[in-house]
Amino acid sequence: MPHTEREELTPKESNQLLLPGSHPPMWNHMDSIGPTGLPHREGVPGCSQEGLPYPSNSSELVLECLQQFKVTGTQLQQIQASLLGSMEQALGGQASPASAVRMLPTYVGSIPHGTEQGDFVVLELGATGASLRVLWVTLMGTGGHRMEPRSQEFVIPPEVMLGPGQQLFDFAAHCLSEFLDALPMGKQGLQLGFSFSFPCHQTGLDRSTLISWTKGFRCSGVEGHDVVQLLRDAIKRHGAYNIDVVAVVNDTVGTMMGCEPGVGPCEVGLVVDTGTNACYMEEARHVAVLDEDRGRVCVSVEWGSFGDDGVLGPMLTTFDHALDRESLNPGAQRFEKMIGGLYLGELVRLVLAHLAQQGVLFGGCTSPALLSRGSILLEHVAEMEDPWAGAARVHALLQDLGLNVGASDVELVQYVCAAVFTRAARLCAAALAAVLSRLQHSREQQILQIAVATGGRVFEQHPRAWGLPGPGPGGTNFRVLLVRVTAEGVKITNQIYSIPENVAQGSGQQLFDHIVDCIVDFQQKQGLSGQSLPLGFTFSFPCRQLGLDQGILLNWTKGFSASDCEGQDIVCLLREAIGRRQAVELNVVAIVNDTVGTMMSCGYEDPRCEVGLIVGTGTNACYMEELRNVAAVAGDSGHMCINMEWGAFGDDGSLGLLRTCFDASVDQASINPGKQSFEKMISGMYLGEIVRHILLHLTSLGVLFRGQQTQRLQTRDIFKTKFLSEIESDSLALRQVRAILEDLGLPLTSDDALMVLEVCQAVSQRAAQLCGAGVAAVVEKIRENRGLEELTVSIGVDGTLYKLHPHFSSLVAATVRELAPRCVVTFLQSEDGSGKGAALVTAVACRLAQMARV
């Protein structure tokens, strides 16, 4: 994680930042924020006059407010180290000082191996806040196969959550009976697993004493008692069914145990729902309370209480303090209150109420709903922060709160939601890094290869936030898709799988076996096991294609270097891996690369699409060439899609005049020096490295960072290409530059941020213009082939750099207009492009094959 120390302004320094006509900095008022934001005071009216403009420095006020939610790299490292220390202290049984986390053994000694079978009832309490769930689960005992569980959710009334404990467990027993009454089975000999998601002291698989309530529950007569026995007593009082409570686990243990077999050893469970917690498989000899020398045991970290000892103090905002004061358990579960879904909406509400009272939002007006606790829920925040939700949807959600929403309010509210979610994700990542560090140390392994099972509504409703950089090995991803092409359109179901770095750079057999394992896992989840399906293979590396289902890999790019693949038919390697996996029937019909797949995908919607362009980790293009011009293929009429593999353009030295010493440095440090010259000047895998080398050079000249070199800046790949997109964003640009550089541990001056912005702009602008020049050459070639005065053509485009960089796409289009003025070019961004396109190629191939057999 980044080594950094954030510059903080003291109140004395902050008062010196006043500009003519501006308000005092926001933190001068925030010491008295309550559940409704700031109290009304003289000079801070509850609702400014209609039509009154926002303060001229409203954006600055928002930024000052949201700066409180910034967590630096150094602070994340401190959290990781402090949590790790608390974990080890609790494992060792040290009574004094009291550990910040409990590290409770769960008496689960092994993970599932896939042969378990039987019918089971499950009761979940506490995982999803004010509800409980009953499930019927059938395990088939065949390689982890299981029937989709039947379930029913019951809302727990507030008076039950806060009333006597007997009332709560009687309610649970009633829900169990209501659920089972609807199922066709007997009333005897039912086995139940109890998922109870609160801190407990467990003394056996079916014995668990509640330590304290969390997540809004406060039932009397339960703390200090065995919750399994309380449930058994309630079931007996109800008398309808003979149910044996076999085991009690919390939701993190259940999540880990429920991880699908076949994706690697899953020995960590992480839940971010109403609350948050993690568990992992610890060596039993390290758990002092067990007095065991052999085996492993699942330990519930109970990290929600981390920080109750004050260690999180510098990271707590005034809004965190206000939320804690109004909670059911002030001073407790401080870490959970910064991450858990029960609290994120309330944090956003407090910030919005405060900004409205400052005259920054909603015309200075609040509303009864905005001033009411619990009016903004997790799902509201996730939807407002979602970049795909659209301004109209955010506007509607705010109007539902009775707010007068102005033109600039939507964007500012989205900034608030993003700040709260981003902090939660970074804190969670730091805590998970502590758990993984503990596992690595206890196993005495240099490299830890492990799967983490995740669950909870925060993950499900806001997956983008949890894509933030966090702990874990490097690598890349690939997708498996199920594509249904019908007269009504294309329906796609997909899942992303990770390729660990050691697999991407290991043996070819290991790589293709991993791919097949993931395909089989996907088939099982989609209920397609045993079916023979046509498979289209999107393979985005340079290949010499000999047929629709034959492709010889010329060389690896993009960080892959799996052995025994170059010079081999990739389709054969995939078929051999399928053959090694028993009872798998897949027919590899077609191989395409991502550019062809993208072109085909967009061509399904727009028949004028005759060019495919990828600008992501790598870059490439394809286009429809006149068959008479392709010497390697017989025929004089028709067209043929040509995969250009333009990433290798310049390997013959033709780009020498454009290459800089920084390009040369990046090339020499790559795994393929002297190759893919054009790609290394354009694609997302390399732009961040080019910027880093320039910053190193300017620092050595004393122009940047006071001439102070840091170890972080000298670390390869530390300056991610995604930073360019963030830095060059039209909004908050210089502040984003400052935040990113602080996380790299760089000593900043006020001029440094602007200079780094200019470096990023120069590197990305050159990349976009080079890409545009390549596109211009392609469309001009098509126009000349056809002898046209003017060509109208569409280009299907995919790739993260093209899609996510704020200016890349417009710079490419402008360059094409300048260099190919006689071509009218429309750029179509592809969604699920290469996968959908590969399915279309496969569908056509199957249709032609069927016609040939007739």
mmCIF file of N, CA and C in Angstrom, residues 436-503:
data_model
loop_
_atom_site.group_PDB
_atom_site.id
_atom_site.type_symbol
_atom_site.label_atom_id
_atom_site.label_comp_id
_atom_site.label_asym_id
_atom_site.label_seq_id
_atom_site.Cartn_x
_atom_site.Cartn_y
_atom_site.Cartn_z
ATOM 1 N N LEU A 436 -5.093 -11.261 5.387
ATOM 2 C CA LEU A 436 -4.259 -12.021 4.457
ATOM 3 C C LEU A 436 -2.804 -12.060 4.925
ATOM 4 N N SER A 437 -2.330 -10.957 5.509
ATOM 5 C CA SER A 437 -0.967 -10.950 6.060
ATOM 6 C C SER A 437 -0.840 -11.953 7.192
ATOM 7 N N ARG A 438 -1.870 -12.027 8.029
ATOM 8 C CA ARG A 438 -1.857 -12.982 9.131
ATOM 9 C C ARG A 438 -1.818 -14.416 8.600
ATOM 10 N N LEU A 439 -2.630 -14.700 7.564
ATOM 11 C CA LEU A 439 -2.638 -16.029 6.958
ATOM 12 C C LEU A 439 -1.271 -16.377 6.382
ATOM 13 N N GLN A 440 -0.691 -15.431 5.670
ATOM 14 C CA GLN A 440 0.610 -15.682 5.027
ATOM 15 C C GLN A 440 1.674 -15.972 6.081
ATOM 16 N N HIS A 441 1.627 -15.202 7.166
ATOM 17 C CA HIS A 441 2.623 -15.400 8.237
ATOM 18 C C HIS A 441 2.402 -16.736 8.943
ATOM 19 N N SER A 442 1.138 -17.067 9.238
ATOM 20 C CA SER A 442 0.885 -18.298 9.985
ATOM 21 C C SER A 442 1.203 -19.539 9.156
ATOM 22 N N ARG A 443 1.067 -19.434 7.817
ATOM 23 C CA ARG A 443 1.379 -20.573 6.939
ATOM 24 C C ARG A 443 2.851 -20.599 6.532
ATOM 25 N N GLU A 444 3.564 -19.513 6.875
ATOM 26 C CA GLU A 444 4.982 -19.392 6.524
ATOM 27 C C GLU A 444 5.188 -19.577 5.017
ATOM 28 N N GLN A 445 4.310 -18.907 4.243
ATOM 29 C CA GLN A 445 4.373 -18.985 2.785
ATOM 30 C C GLN A 445 4.818 -17.649 2.209
ATOM 31 N N GLN A 446 5.745 -17.721 1.258
ATOM 32 C CA GLN A 446 6.215 -16.494 0.622
ATOM 33 C C GLN A 446 5.123 -15.873 -0.258
ATOM 34 N N ILE A 447 4.386 -16.723 -0.992
ATOM 35 C CA ILE A 447 3.280 -16.260 -1.814
ATOM 36 C C ILE A 447 2.029 -17.001 -1.380
ATOM 37 N N LEU A 448 0.985 -16.242 -1.045
ATOM 38 C CA LEU A 448 -0.267 -16.830 -0.588
ATOM 39 C C LEU A 448 -1.267 -16.855 -1.743
ATOM 40 N N GLN A 449 -1.740 -18.049 -2.087
ATOM 41 C CA GLN A 449 -2.755 -18.196 -3.129
ATOM 42 C C GLN A 449 -4.031 -18.691 -2.459
ATOM 43 N N ILE A 450 -5.052 -17.836 -2.464
ATOM 44 C CA ILE A 450 -6.244 -18.162 -1.695
ATOM 45 C C ILE A 450 -7.428 -17.417 -2.282
ATOM 46 N N ALA A 451 -8.620 -17.976 -2.092
ATOM 47 C CA ALA A 451 -9.844 -17.310 -2.536
ATOM 48 C C ALA A 451 -10.536 -16.685 -1.332
ATOM 49 N N VAL A 452 -11.156 -15.543 -1.555
ATOM 50 C CA VAL A 452 -11.914 -14.847 -0.522
ATOM 51 C C VAL A 452 -13.382 -14.864 -0.935
ATOM 52 N N ALA A 453 -14.232 -15.463 -0.122
ATOM 53 C CA ALA A 453 -15.672 -15.466 -0.400
ATOM 54 C C ALA A 453 -16.264 -14.175 0.145
ATOM 55 N N THR A 454 -17.026 -13.467 -0.674
ATOM 56 C CA THR A 454 -17.614 -12.194 -0.270
ATOM 57 C C THR A 454 -19.129 -12.281 -0.296
ATOM 58 N N GLY A 455 -19.757 -11.517 0.569
ATOM 59 C CA GLY A 455 -21.206 -11.485 0.613
ATOM 60 C C GLY A 455 -21.692 -10.206 1.254
ATOM 61 N N GLY A 456 -22.982 -9.949 1.083
ATOM 62 C CA GLY A 456 -23.574 -8.774 1.704
ATOM 63 C C GLY A 456 -24.101 -7.778 0.687
ATOM 64 N N ARG A 457 -25.078 -6.993 1.115
ATOM 65 C CA ARG A 457 -25.753 -6.070 0.204
ATOM 66 C C ARG A 457 -24.845 -4.957 -0.287
ATOM 67 N N VAL A 458 -23.857 -4.558 0.495
ATOM 68 C CA VAL A 458 -22.970 -3.485 0.028
ATOM 69 C C VAL A 458 -22.180 -3.966 -1.177
ATOM 70 N N PHE A 459 -21.723 -5.207 -1.151
ATOM 71 C CA PHE A 459 -21.077 -5.784 -2.333
ATOM 72 C C PHE A 459 -22.057 -5.882 -3.499
ATOM 73 N N GLU A 460 -23.245 -6.393 -3.203
ATOM 74 C CA GLU A 460 -24.198 -6.670 -4.279
ATOM 75 C C GLU A 460 -24.743 -5.397 -4.906
ATOM 76 N N GLN A 461 -25.035 -4.376 -4.081
ATOM 77 C CA GLN A 461 -25.660 -3.178 -4.603
ATOM 78 C C GLN A 461 -24.655 -2.159 -5.101
ATOM 79 N N HIS A 462 -23.400 -2.313 -4.698
ATOM 80 C CA HIS A 462 -22.404 -1.341 -5.135
ATOM 81 C C HIS A 462 -21.105 -2.041 -5.480
ATOM 82 N N PRO A 463 -21.104 -2.899 -6.523
ATOM 83 C CA PRO A 463 -19.896 -3.663 -6.850
ATOM 84 C C PRO A 463 -18.750 -2.787 -7.305
ATOM 85 N N ARG A 464 -19.046 -1.605 -7.877
ATOM 86 C CA ARG A 464 -17.964 -0.776 -8.428
ATOM 87 C C ARG A 464 -17.032 -0.274 -7.334
ATOM 88 N N ALA A 465 -17.625 0.053 -6.161
ATOM 89 C CA ALA A 465 -16.788 0.574 -5.100
ATOM 90 C C ALA A 465 -15.745 -0.425 -4.652
ATOM 91 N N TRP A 466 -16.077 -1.733 -4.752
ATOM 92 C CA TRP A 466 -15.175 -2.764 -4.246
ATOM 93 C C TRP A 466 -14.196 -3.215 -5.297
ATOM 94 N N GLY A 467 -14.167 -2.519 -6.438
ATOM 95 C CA GLY A 467 -13.126 -2.756 -7.431
ATOM 96 C C GLY A 467 -11.925 -1.879 -7.184
ATOM 97 N N LEU A 468 -11.929 -1.130 -6.098
ATOM 98 C CA LEU A 468 -10.805 -0.256 -5.790
ATOM 99 C C LEU A 468 -9.555 -1.072 -5.498
ATOM 100 N N PRO A 469 -8.363 -0.475 -5.697
ATOM 101 C CA PRO A 469 -7.139 -1.218 -5.427
ATOM 102 C C PRO A 469 -7.110 -1.685 -3.981
ATOM 103 N N GLY A 470 -6.791 -2.921 -3.795
ATOM 104 C CA GLY A 470 -6.735 -3.484 -2.458
ATOM 105 C C GLY A 470 -5.681 -4.553 -2.395
ATOM 106 N N PRO A 471 -5.675 -5.345 -1.347
ATOM 107 C CA PRO A 471 -4.668 -6.380 -1.229
ATOM 108 C C PRO A 471 -4.910 -7.495 -2.223
ATOM 109 N N GLY A 472 -3.915 -8.321 -2.455
ATOM 110 C CA GLY A 472 -4.093 -9.474 -3.332
ATOM 111 C C GLY A 472 -3.058 -9.509 -4.417
ATOM 112 N N PRO A 473 -2.865 -10.669 -5.009
ATOM 113 C CA PRO A 473 -1.849 -10.814 -6.041
ATOM 114 C C PRO A 473 -2.241 -10.094 -7.307
ATOM 115 N N GLY A 474 -1.237 -9.773 -8.126
ATOM 116 C CA GLY A 474 -1.519 -9.169 -9.411
ATOM 117 C C GLY A 474 -2.081 -10.205 -10.359
ATOM 118 N N GLY A 475 -2.487 -9.776 -11.519
ATOM 119 C CA GLY A 475 -3.027 -10.713 -12.494
ATOM 120 C C GLY A 475 -3.969 -10.002 -13.429
ATOM 121 N N THR A 476 -4.804 -10.757 -14.097
ATOM 122 C CA THR A 476 -5.757 -10.177 -15.026
ATOM 123 C C THR A 476 -7.050 -10.973 -14.944
ATOM 124 N N ASN A 477 -8.061 -10.537 -15.693
ATOM 125 C CA ASN A 477 -9.362 -11.190 -15.639
ATOM 126 C C ASN A 477 -9.768 -11.701 -17.009
ATOM 127 N N PHE A 478 -10.683 -12.631 -17.035
ATOM 128 C CA PHE A 478 -11.343 -12.978 -18.276
ATOM 129 C C PHE A 478 -12.803 -13.273 -17.957
ATOM 130 N N ARG A 479 -13.631 -13.251 -18.989
ATOM 131 C CA ARG A 479 -15.054 -13.428 -18.787
ATOM 132 C C ARG A 479 -15.562 -14.666 -19.509
ATOM 133 N N VAL A 480 -16.496 -15.330 -18.881
ATOM 134 C CA VAL A 480 -17.256 -16.389 -19.538
ATOM 135 C C VAL A 480 -18.670 -15.860 -19.719
ATOM 136 N N LEU A 481 -19.209 -15.965 -20.941
ATOM 137 C CA LEU A 481 -20.519 -15.420 -21.249
ATOM 138 C C LEU A 481 -21.440 -16.499 -21.816
ATOM 139 N N LEU A 482 -22.703 -16.410 -21.475
ATOM 140 C CA LEU A 482 -23.745 -17.185 -22.133
ATOM 141 C C LEU A 482 -24.548 -16.196 -22.960
ATOM 142 N N VAL A 483 -24.493 -16.344 -24.280
ATOM 143 C CA VAL A 483 -25.131 -15.385 -25.192
ATOM 144 C C VAL A 483 -26.271 -16.074 -25.918
ATOM 145 N N ARG A 484 -27.467 -15.522 -25.784
ATOM 146 C CA ARG A 484 -28.636 -16.042 -26.502
ATOM 147 C C ARG A 484 -29.025 -15.040 -27.570
ATOM 148 N N VAL A 485 -28.915 -15.459 -28.835
ATOM 149 C CA VAL A 485 -29.257 -14.606 -29.969
ATOM 150 C C VAL A 485 -30.626 -15.036 -30.481
ATOM 151 N N THR A 486 -31.615 -14.139 -30.421
ATOM 152 C CA THR A 486 -32.973 -14.433 -30.889
ATOM 153 C C THR A 486 -33.439 -13.310 -31.798
ATOM 154 N N ALA A 487 -34.615 -13.474 -32.341
ATOM 155 C CA ALA A 487 -35.180 -12.428 -33.195
ATOM 156 C C ALA A 487 -35.413 -11.144 -32.410
ATOM 157 N N GLU A 488 -35.615 -11.275 -31.109
ATOM 158 C CA GLU A 488 -35.865 -10.088 -30.294
ATOM 159 C C GLU A 488 -34.585 -9.356 -29.912
ATOM 160 N N GLY A 489 -33.430 -9.982 -30.087
ATOM 161 C CA GLY A 489 -32.179 -9.329 -29.730
ATOM 162 C C GLY A 489 -31.208 -10.291 -29.080
ATOM 163 N N VAL A 490 -30.237 -9.745 -28.385
ATOM 164 C CA VAL A 490 -29.179 -10.544 -27.771
ATOM 165 C C VAL A 490 -29.278 -10.411 -26.253
ATOM 166 N N LYS A 491 -29.337 -11.540 -25.565
ATOM 167 C CA LYS A 491 -29.349 -11.555 -24.104
ATOM 168 C C LYS A 491 -28.055 -12.184 -23.613
ATOM 169 N N ILE A 492 -27.393 -11.499 -22.680
ATOM 170 C CA ILE A 492 -26.059 -11.937 -22.229
ATOM 171 C C ILE A 492 -26.057 -12.135 -20.721
ATOM 172 N N THR A 493 -25.541 -13.277 -20.286
ATOM 173 C CA THR A 493 -25.239 -13.534 -18.878
ATOM 174 C C THR A 493 -23.746 -13.801 -18.790
ATOM 175 N N ASN A 494 -23.066 -13.189 -17.831
ATOM 176 C CA ASN A 494 -21.616 -13.375 -17.794
ATOM 177 C C ASN A 494 -21.094 -13.374 -16.370
ATOM 178 N N GLN A 495 -19.889 -13.877 -16.230
ATOM 179 C CA GLN A 495 -19.184 -13.845 -14.954
ATOM 180 C C GLN A 495 -17.710 -13.622 -15.217
ATOM 181 N N ILE A 496 -17.092 -12.796 -14.368
ATOM 182 C CA ILE A 496 -15.668 -12.486 -14.492
ATOM 183 C C ILE A 496 -14.864 -13.416 -13.591
ATOM 184 N N TYR A 497 -13.804 -13.972 -14.128
ATOM 185 C CA TYR A 497 -12.886 -14.835 -13.371
ATOM 186 C C TYR A 497 -11.490 -14.219 -13.408
ATOM 187 N N SER A 498 -10.735 -14.469 -12.391
ATOM 188 C CA SER A 498 -9.377 -13.933 -12.298
ATOM 189 C C SER A 498 -8.363 -14.943 -12.824
ATOM 190 N N ILE A 499 -7.349 -14.441 -13.495
ATOM 191 C CA ILE A 499 -6.190 -15.260 -13.863
ATOM 192 C C ILE A 499 -5.021 -14.778 -13.009
ATOM 193 N N PRO A 500 -4.609 -15.518 -12.003
ATOM 194 C CA PRO A 500 -3.480 -15.081 -11.170
ATOM 195 C C PRO A 500 -2.215 -14.905 -12.008
ATOM 196 N N GLU A 501 -1.344 -14.048 -11.537
ATOM 197 C CA GLU A 501 -0.119 -13.756 -12.279
ATOM 198 C C GLU A 501 0.728 -15.005 -12.490
ATOM 199 N N ASN A 502 0.766 -15.892 -11.486
ATOM 200 C CA ASN A 502 1.584 -17.099 -11.633
ATOM 201 C C ASN A 502 1.013 -18.043 -12.694
ATOM 202 N N VAL A 503 -0.297 -17.947 -12.953
ATOM 203 C CA VAL A 503 -0.909 -18.748 -14.022
ATOM 204 C C VAL A 503 -0.646 -18.098 -15.376
#
